[in-house]
Structures are given as structure tokens and as C-alpha cells.
Amino acid sequence: MAFLRNHVLRKIILTVILVWGCLSYYLANSQNQIAVALIIFISILGLISIIKETSAIFTLILLSFISAYAFYTFFLQFDLPLWLLMVSIMIVFGYLFTYTEQKIGILSNKRLIYLVLFSLVILEVFLVLSYFLINPISQSLVIATISYLFIGFCYSVLAKHEDSNFTTYLIVASLVTIAIFLTSGWSPLAS
């Protein structure tokens, strides 16, 4: 577990996840220049956030979206075995939770329980959304919203920060999820 606390190694791993997600987004959407330019701009902001180690929640949401999109792209285009995809999701999202948890400070005796719970919730949502015929961008936005909601729970309830209210996280996540489903293209290959 010492490698999770090494700041240089943590920045390298988060940067690799960011670059991997951006490359998969570019390869899947290279003809849509506006979307590619937008994701590059947001990824530059994410890279700055990773290097300066600020805004852990923004970094988690961005990396959750980018990683989920990369997994959905691999799932649809390369027909990877499901077990490999499931293990990869558990590893990547487990690491993302560990990074965010270190930033917000959950009590150490509950850390492992919530790490496994977060990874399993993301995995289950990923698998359920793979049965819907919505595009990977919408599916990835739902995954990012679930990550936001879970970290909001950890931040406001478990870490007991006084400046945060879980009801606000719940309302925002519900509204975003409804907006995603109302505006999504209902085809697996739509972008």
C-alpha cells in the first residue's frame, strides 16, 4: 500500500489513466473535432489538477468519465472478454477511490469496506448500463455521476465535513441522471 501514498507515483498513475482515456476517446470520435477539442481542454485542466493535487472531486469525476468511456469503447469495439473488463474496472475505479479517499480522509477502519463497495457499485452500474441501447458518452456520464454521488456520501457523511450536505449531492446527481437519460441517443453506436 506504500505505492498508493507515493506522490510522484500517484501522479504518474493518474496521468496514465487520463492519457489512456483521452486516446480512446480520440480514437472513437476522431471525426467529431469539437468533442475532441472539448475533451482535450478538460483533460488539460485535469492534468493541472493532478500535478498540483487540487480538486480531488473534479479529478475523480473526470477520470471516472474518461475511464468509463474507454471501457465502453473497448467493450463495444474490441469485444474483450467480460471477465477481463470486470477486473480492469475494479482495479481502475478502486485506485480512483483510494486517491480520492486519501484527499478527503475517511476513517481508516472503514476504508477497505468502502473501497470494495465503491468498486462493486461502479461495476454493477457499468454492467447494467451495457444492456441499455444508449451511447457510450451517456453511459460514461452516468458512471461519473454515480462516482460523484458516492464521493459526496463519503465526504459529507463518513468524513463528517460540516460544509457539505449529502442531500445536495443526491439532488444534483438525480437531476444530472434524468437529464442524461432524457437527452441521450438511444443507439449503442451513436456518438
PDB file of C-alpha atoms in Angstrom:
ATOM      1  CA  MET A   1       0.000   0.000   0.000  1.00  0.00           C
ATOM      2  CA  ALA A   2       3.009   2.307   0.210  1.00  0.00           C
ATOM      3  CA  PHE A   3       2.951   2.883  -3.544  1.00  0.00           C
ATOM      4  CA  LEU A   4      -0.517   4.430  -3.161  1.00  0.00           C
ATOM      5  CA  ARG A   5       0.880   7.151  -0.908  1.00  0.00           C
ATOM      6  CA  ASN A   6       3.920   7.992  -3.056  1.00  0.00           C
ATOM      7  CA  HIS A   7       3.024  11.357  -4.603  1.00  0.00           C
ATOM      8  CA  VAL A   8       5.160  11.003  -7.724  1.00  0.00           C
ATOM      9  CA  LEU A   9       3.924   7.500  -8.496  1.00  0.00           C
ATOM     10  CA  ARG A  10       0.331   8.562  -7.813  1.00  0.00           C
ATOM     11  CA  LYS A  11       0.648  11.440 -10.284  1.00  0.00           C
ATOM     12  CA  ILE A  12       2.118   9.093 -12.895  1.00  0.00           C
ATOM     13  CA  ILE A  13      -0.686   6.535 -12.493  1.00  0.00           C
ATOM     14  CA  LEU A  14      -3.410   9.187 -12.649  1.00  0.00           C
ATOM     15  CA  THR A  15      -1.765  10.749 -15.713  1.00  0.00           C
ATOM     16  CA  VAL A  16      -1.582   7.357 -17.432  1.00  0.00           C
ATOM     17  CA  ILE A  17      -5.301   6.811 -16.751  1.00  0.00           C
ATOM     18  CA  LEU A  18      -6.049  10.287 -18.135  1.00  0.00           C
ATOM     19  CA  VAL A  19      -3.947   9.810 -21.284  1.00  0.00           C
ATOM     20  CA  TRP A  20      -5.374   6.314 -21.859  1.00  0.00           C
ATOM     21  CA  GLY A  21      -8.914   7.650 -21.622  1.00  0.00           C
ATOM     22  CA  CYS A  22      -8.190  10.626 -23.883  1.00  0.00           C
ATOM     23  CA  LEU A  23      -6.592   8.418 -26.529  1.00  0.00           C
ATOM     24  CA  SER A  24      -9.529   6.031 -26.514  1.00  0.00           C
ATOM     25  CA  TYR A  25     -11.923   8.985 -26.765  1.00  0.00           C
ATOM     26  CA  TYR A  26      -9.946  10.386 -29.688  1.00  0.00           C
ATOM     27  CA  LEU A  27      -9.802   7.044 -31.494  1.00  0.00           C
ATOM     28  CA  ALA A  28     -13.552   6.547 -31.138  1.00  0.00           C
ATOM     29  CA  ASN A  29     -14.523  10.141 -32.013  1.00  0.00           C
ATOM     30  CA  SER A  30     -11.771  11.407 -34.303  1.00  0.00           C
ATOM     31  CA  GLN A  31     -14.278  12.759 -36.835  1.00  0.00           C
ATOM     32  CA  ASN A  32     -16.034  14.978 -34.255  1.00  0.00           C
ATOM     33  CA  GLN A  33     -13.416  17.711 -33.854  1.00  0.00           C
ATOM     34  CA  ILE A  34     -15.465  19.847 -31.459  1.00  0.00           C
ATOM     35  CA  ALA A  35     -15.926  16.983 -28.984  1.00  0.00           C
ATOM     36  CA  VAL A  36     -12.244  16.069 -29.251  1.00  0.00           C
ATOM     37  CA  ALA A  37     -11.185  19.690 -28.660  1.00  0.00           C
ATOM     38  CA  LEU A  38     -13.505  19.919 -25.652  1.00  0.00           C
ATOM     39  CA  ILE A  39     -12.194  16.710 -24.089  1.00  0.00           C
ATOM     40  CA  ILE A  40      -8.595  17.822 -24.679  1.00  0.00           C
ATOM     41  CA  PHE A  41      -9.286  21.166 -22.970  1.00  0.00           C
ATOM     42  CA  ILE A  42     -10.968  19.491 -19.998  1.00  0.00           C
ATOM     43  CA  SER A  43      -8.163  16.919 -19.836  1.00  0.00           C
ATOM     44  CA  ILE A  44      -5.574  19.697 -19.686  1.00  0.00           C
ATOM     45  CA  LEU A  45      -7.472  21.085 -16.695  1.00  0.00           C
ATOM     46  CA  GLY A  46      -7.469  17.567 -15.236  1.00  0.00           C
ATOM     47  CA  LEU A  47      -3.726  17.244 -15.797  1.00  0.00           C
ATOM     48  CA  ILE A  48      -3.160  20.533 -13.992  1.00  0.00           C
ATOM     49  CA  SER A  49      -5.372  19.262 -11.165  1.00  0.00           C
ATOM     50  CA  ILE A  50      -3.357  16.023 -10.996  1.00  0.00           C
ATOM     51  CA  ILE A  51       0.018  17.780 -10.990  1.00  0.00           C
ATOM     52  CA  LYS A  52      -0.955  20.387  -8.398  1.00  0.00           C
ATOM     53  CA  GLU A  53      -3.033  17.845  -6.431  1.00  0.00           C
ATOM     54  CA  THR A  54      -6.016  20.144  -6.135  1.00  0.00           C
ATOM     55  CA  SER A  55      -9.718  19.467  -6.585  1.00  0.00           C
ATOM     56  CA  ALA A  56      -9.783  15.735  -5.965  1.00  0.00           C
ATOM     57  CA  ILE A  57     -13.514  15.528  -6.698  1.00  0.00           C
ATOM     58  CA  PHE A  58     -13.080  17.138 -10.150  1.00  0.00           C
ATOM     59  CA  THR A  59     -10.220  14.756 -10.870  1.00  0.00           C
ATOM     60  CA  LEU A  60     -12.334  11.773  -9.803  1.00  0.00           C
ATOM     61  CA  ILE A  61     -15.302  12.819 -11.956  1.00  0.00           C
ATOM     62  CA  LEU A  62     -13.110  13.471 -14.998  1.00  0.00           C
ATOM     63  CA  LEU A  63     -11.159  10.234 -14.659  1.00  0.00           C
ATOM     64  CA  SER A  64     -14.368   8.296 -13.998  1.00  0.00           C
ATOM     65  CA  PHE A  65     -15.898   9.646 -17.202  1.00  0.00           C
ATOM     66  CA  ILE A  66     -12.768   9.100 -19.291  1.00  0.00           C
ATOM     67  CA  SER A  67     -12.140   5.605 -17.893  1.00  0.00           C
ATOM     68  CA  ALA A  68     -15.747   4.504 -18.279  1.00  0.00           C
ATOM     69  CA  TYR A  69     -15.763   5.761 -21.867  1.00  0.00           C
ATOM     70  CA  ALA A  70     -12.572   3.843 -22.596  1.00  0.00           C
ATOM     71  CA  PHE A  71     -14.037   0.678 -21.078  1.00  0.00           C
ATOM     72  CA  TYR A  72     -17.276   1.037 -23.058  1.00  0.00           C
ATOM     73  CA  THR A  73     -15.281   1.646 -26.237  1.00  0.00           C
ATOM     74  CA  PHE A  74     -13.205  -1.473 -25.663  1.00  0.00           C
ATOM     75  CA  PHE A  75     -16.323  -3.432 -24.730  1.00  0.00           C
ATOM     76  CA  LEU A  76     -18.199  -2.454 -27.914  1.00  0.00           C
ATOM     77  CA  GLN A  77     -15.418  -2.275 -30.488  1.00  0.00           C
ATOM     78  CA  PHE A  78     -12.861  -4.868 -29.465  1.00  0.00           C
ATOM     79  CA  ASP A  79     -15.184  -7.449 -27.903  1.00  0.00           C
ATOM     80  CA  LEU A  80     -12.951  -8.055 -24.900  1.00  0.00           C
ATOM     81  CA  PRO A  81     -13.789 -10.909 -22.546  1.00  0.00           C
ATOM     82  CA  LEU A  82     -16.185  -9.770 -19.866  1.00  0.00           C
ATOM     83  CA  TRP A  83     -14.059 -11.086 -17.002  1.00  0.00           C
ATOM     84  CA  LEU A  84     -11.077  -9.007 -18.160  1.00  0.00           C
ATOM     85  CA  LEU A  85     -13.239  -5.914 -18.358  1.00  0.00           C
ATOM     86  CA  MET A  86     -14.655  -6.549 -14.878  1.00  0.00           C
ATOM     87  CA  VAL A  87     -11.222  -6.994 -13.301  1.00  0.00           C
ATOM     88  CA  SER A  88      -9.938  -3.864 -15.056  1.00  0.00           C
ATOM     89  CA  ILE A  89     -12.889  -1.802 -13.851  1.00  0.00           C
ATOM     90  CA  MET A  90     -12.369  -2.997 -10.276  1.00  0.00           C
ATOM     91  CA  ILE A  91      -8.669  -2.076 -10.400  1.00  0.00           C
ATOM     92  CA  VAL A  92      -9.019   1.343 -12.055  1.00  0.00           C
ATOM     93  CA  PHE A  93     -12.020   2.541 -10.064  1.00  0.00           C
ATOM     94  CA  GLY A  94     -10.596   1.074  -6.862  1.00  0.00           C
ATOM     95  CA  TYR A  95      -7.480   3.152  -7.397  1.00  0.00           C
ATOM     96  CA  LEU A  96      -9.534   6.260  -8.194  1.00  0.00           C
ATOM     97  CA  PHE A  97     -11.480   5.805  -4.961  1.00  0.00           C
ATOM     98  CA  THR A  98      -8.276   5.279  -2.982  1.00  0.00           C
ATOM     99  CA  TYR A  99      -6.840   8.508  -4.392  1.00  0.00           C
ATOM    100  CA  THR A 100      -9.961  10.488  -3.566  1.00  0.00           C
ATOM    101  CA  GLU A 101     -10.291   8.867  -0.161  1.00  0.00           C
ATOM    102  CA  GLN A 102      -6.771   9.947   0.732  1.00  0.00           C
ATOM    103  CA  LYS A 103      -7.724  13.504  -0.158  1.00  0.00           C
ATOM    104  CA  ILE A 104     -10.967  13.639   1.854  1.00  0.00           C
ATOM    105  CA  GLY A 105      -9.896  11.409   4.760  1.00  0.00           C
ATOM    106  CA  ILE A 106     -12.251   8.540   5.596  1.00  0.00           C
ATOM    107  CA  LEU A 107     -11.592   6.767   8.869  1.00  0.00           C
ATOM    108  CA  SER A 108      -9.051   4.001   8.351  1.00  0.00           C
ATOM    109  CA  ASN A 109     -11.154   1.167   9.772  1.00  0.00           C
ATOM    110  CA  LYS A 110     -13.874   1.751   7.144  1.00  0.00           C
ATOM    111  CA  ARG A 111     -11.565   2.382   4.198  1.00  0.00           C
ATOM    112  CA  LEU A 112     -11.440  -1.137   2.770  1.00  0.00           C
ATOM    113  CA  ILE A 113     -15.187  -1.685   3.084  1.00  0.00           C
ATOM    114  CA  TYR A 114     -15.989   1.462   1.131  1.00  0.00           C
ATOM    115  CA  LEU A 115     -13.269   0.753  -1.422  1.00  0.00           C
ATOM    116  CA  VAL A 116     -14.821  -2.616  -2.252  1.00  0.00           C
ATOM    117  CA  LEU A 117     -18.339  -1.172  -2.128  1.00  0.00           C
ATOM    118  CA  PHE A 118     -17.439   1.689  -4.496  1.00  0.00           C
ATOM    119  CA  SER A 119     -15.750  -0.644  -6.969  1.00  0.00           C
ATOM    120  CA  LEU A 120     -18.653  -3.091  -6.927  1.00  0.00           C
ATOM    121  CA  VAL A 121     -21.267  -0.346  -7.331  1.00  0.00           C
ATOM    122  CA  ILE A 122     -19.410   1.094 -10.326  1.00  0.00           C
ATOM    123  CA  LEU A 123     -19.009  -2.382 -11.807  1.00  0.00           C
ATOM    124  CA  GLU A 124     -22.706  -3.187 -11.384  1.00  0.00           C
ATOM    125  CA  VAL A 125     -23.795   0.129 -12.885  1.00  0.00           C
ATOM    126  CA  PHE A 126     -21.402  -0.456 -15.787  1.00  0.00           C
ATOM    127  CA  LEU A 127     -22.838  -3.905 -16.441  1.00  0.00           C
ATOM    128  CA  VAL A 128     -26.459  -2.743 -16.144  1.00  0.00           C
ATOM    129  CA  LEU A 129     -25.874   0.196 -18.491  1.00  0.00           C
ATOM    130  CA  SER A 130     -24.255  -2.081 -21.051  1.00  0.00           C
ATOM    131  CA  TYR A 131     -27.694  -3.631 -21.631  1.00  0.00           C
ATOM    132  CA  PHE A 132     -29.275  -0.267 -22.481  1.00  0.00           C
ATOM    133  CA  LEU A 133     -29.003   0.945 -26.045  1.00  0.00           C
ATOM    134  CA  ILE A 134     -27.621   4.358 -25.190  1.00  0.00           C
ATOM    135  CA  ASN A 135     -24.368   5.748 -26.469  1.00  0.00           C
ATOM    136  CA  PRO A 136     -21.121   5.316 -24.517  1.00  0.00           C
ATOM    137  CA  ILE A 137     -20.908   9.031 -23.699  1.00  0.00           C
ATOM    138  CA  SER A 138     -24.224   8.898 -21.838  1.00  0.00           C
ATOM    139  CA  GLN A 139     -23.228   5.676 -20.104  1.00  0.00           C
ATOM    140  CA  SER A 140     -19.934   7.235 -19.038  1.00  0.00           C
ATOM    141  CA  LEU A 141     -21.699  10.327 -17.733  1.00  0.00           C
ATOM    142  CA  VAL A 142     -23.922   8.108 -15.577  1.00  0.00           C
ATOM    143  CA  ILE A 143     -20.808   6.363 -14.197  1.00  0.00           C
ATOM    144  CA  ALA A 144     -19.236   9.762 -13.431  1.00  0.00           C
ATOM    145  CA  THR A 145     -22.465  10.849 -11.724  1.00  0.00           C
ATOM    146  CA  ILE A 146     -22.508   7.700  -9.575  1.00  0.00           C
ATOM    147  CA  SER A 147     -18.870   8.388  -8.640  1.00  0.00           C
ATOM    148  CA  TYR A 148     -19.841  11.949  -7.694  1.00  0.00           C
ATOM    149  CA  LEU A 149     -22.716  10.684  -5.564  1.00  0.00           C
ATOM    150  CA  PHE A 150     -20.599   8.071  -3.772  1.00  0.00           C
ATOM    151  CA  ILE A 151     -17.788  10.511  -3.042  1.00  0.00           C
ATOM    152  CA  GLY A 152     -20.374  13.030  -1.868  1.00  0.00           C
ATOM    153  CA  PHE A 153     -21.619  10.415   0.578  1.00  0.00           C
ATOM    154  CA  CYS A 154     -18.092   9.721   1.787  1.00  0.00           C
ATOM    155  CA  TYR A 155     -17.271  13.422   2.056  1.00  0.00           C
ATOM    156  CA  SER A 156     -20.399  14.577   3.849  1.00  0.00           C
ATOM    157  CA  VAL A 157     -21.424  11.527   5.897  1.00  0.00           C
ATOM    158  CA  LEU A 158     -18.292   9.469   6.564  1.00  0.00           C
ATOM    159  CA  ALA A 159     -15.715  12.247   6.795  1.00  0.00           C
ATOM    160  CA  LYS A 160     -18.305  14.455   8.549  1.00  0.00           C
ATOM    161  CA  HIS A 161     -17.396  17.702   6.852  1.00  0.00           C
ATOM    162  CA  GLU A 162     -19.636  20.439   8.194  1.00  0.00           C
ATOM    163  CA  ASP A 163     -19.608  22.461   4.966  1.00  0.00           C
ATOM    164  CA  SER A 164     -21.223  19.670   2.939  1.00  0.00           C
ATOM    165  CA  ASN A 165     -24.719  18.203   2.832  1.00  0.00           C
ATOM    166  CA  PHE A 166     -25.439  14.819   1.247  1.00  0.00           C
ATOM    167  CA  THR A 167     -28.910  15.938   0.168  1.00  0.00           C
ATOM    168  CA  THR A 168     -27.299  18.424  -2.205  1.00  0.00           C
ATOM    169  CA  TYR A 169     -25.205  15.666  -3.775  1.00  0.00           C
ATOM    170  CA  LEU A 170     -28.297  13.475  -4.104  1.00  0.00           C
ATOM    171  CA  ILE A 171     -30.382  16.197  -5.778  1.00  0.00           C
ATOM    172  CA  VAL A 172     -27.612  17.157  -8.208  1.00  0.00           C
ATOM    173  CA  ALA A 173     -26.916  13.519  -9.111  1.00  0.00           C
ATOM    174  CA  SER A 174     -30.623  12.813  -9.655  1.00  0.00           C
ATOM    175  CA  LEU A 175     -31.102  15.850 -11.885  1.00  0.00           C
ATOM    176  CA  VAL A 176     -27.987  15.070 -13.904  1.00  0.00           C
ATOM    177  CA  THR A 177     -29.013  11.429 -14.378  1.00  0.00           C
ATOM    178  CA  ILE A 178     -32.509  12.431 -15.512  1.00  0.00           C
ATOM    179  CA  ALA A 179     -31.026  14.972 -17.929  1.00  0.00           C
ATOM    180  CA  ILE A 180     -28.631  12.352 -19.304  1.00  0.00           C
ATOM    181  CA  PHE A 181     -31.386   9.836 -19.965  1.00  0.00           C
ATOM    182  CA  LEU A 182     -33.719  12.438 -21.483  1.00  0.00           C
ATOM    183  CA  THR A 183     -31.086  13.783 -23.878  1.00  0.00           C
ATOM    184  CA  SER A 184     -29.210  10.625 -24.770  1.00  0.00           C
ATOM    185  CA  GLY A 185     -29.121   8.991 -28.178  1.00  0.00           C
ATOM    186  CA  TRP A 186     -30.648   5.538 -27.877  1.00  0.00           C
ATOM    187  CA  SER A 187     -28.259   3.659 -30.113  1.00  0.00           C
ATOM    188  CA  PRO A 188     -25.081   1.873 -28.988  1.00  0.00           C
ATOM    189  CA  LEU A 189     -23.022   3.291 -31.841  1.00  0.00           C
ATOM    190  CA  ALA A 190     -24.349   6.857 -31.737  1.00  0.00           C
ATOM    191  CA  SER A 191     -21.848   9.435 -30.635  1.00  0.00           C
TER     192      SER A 191
END
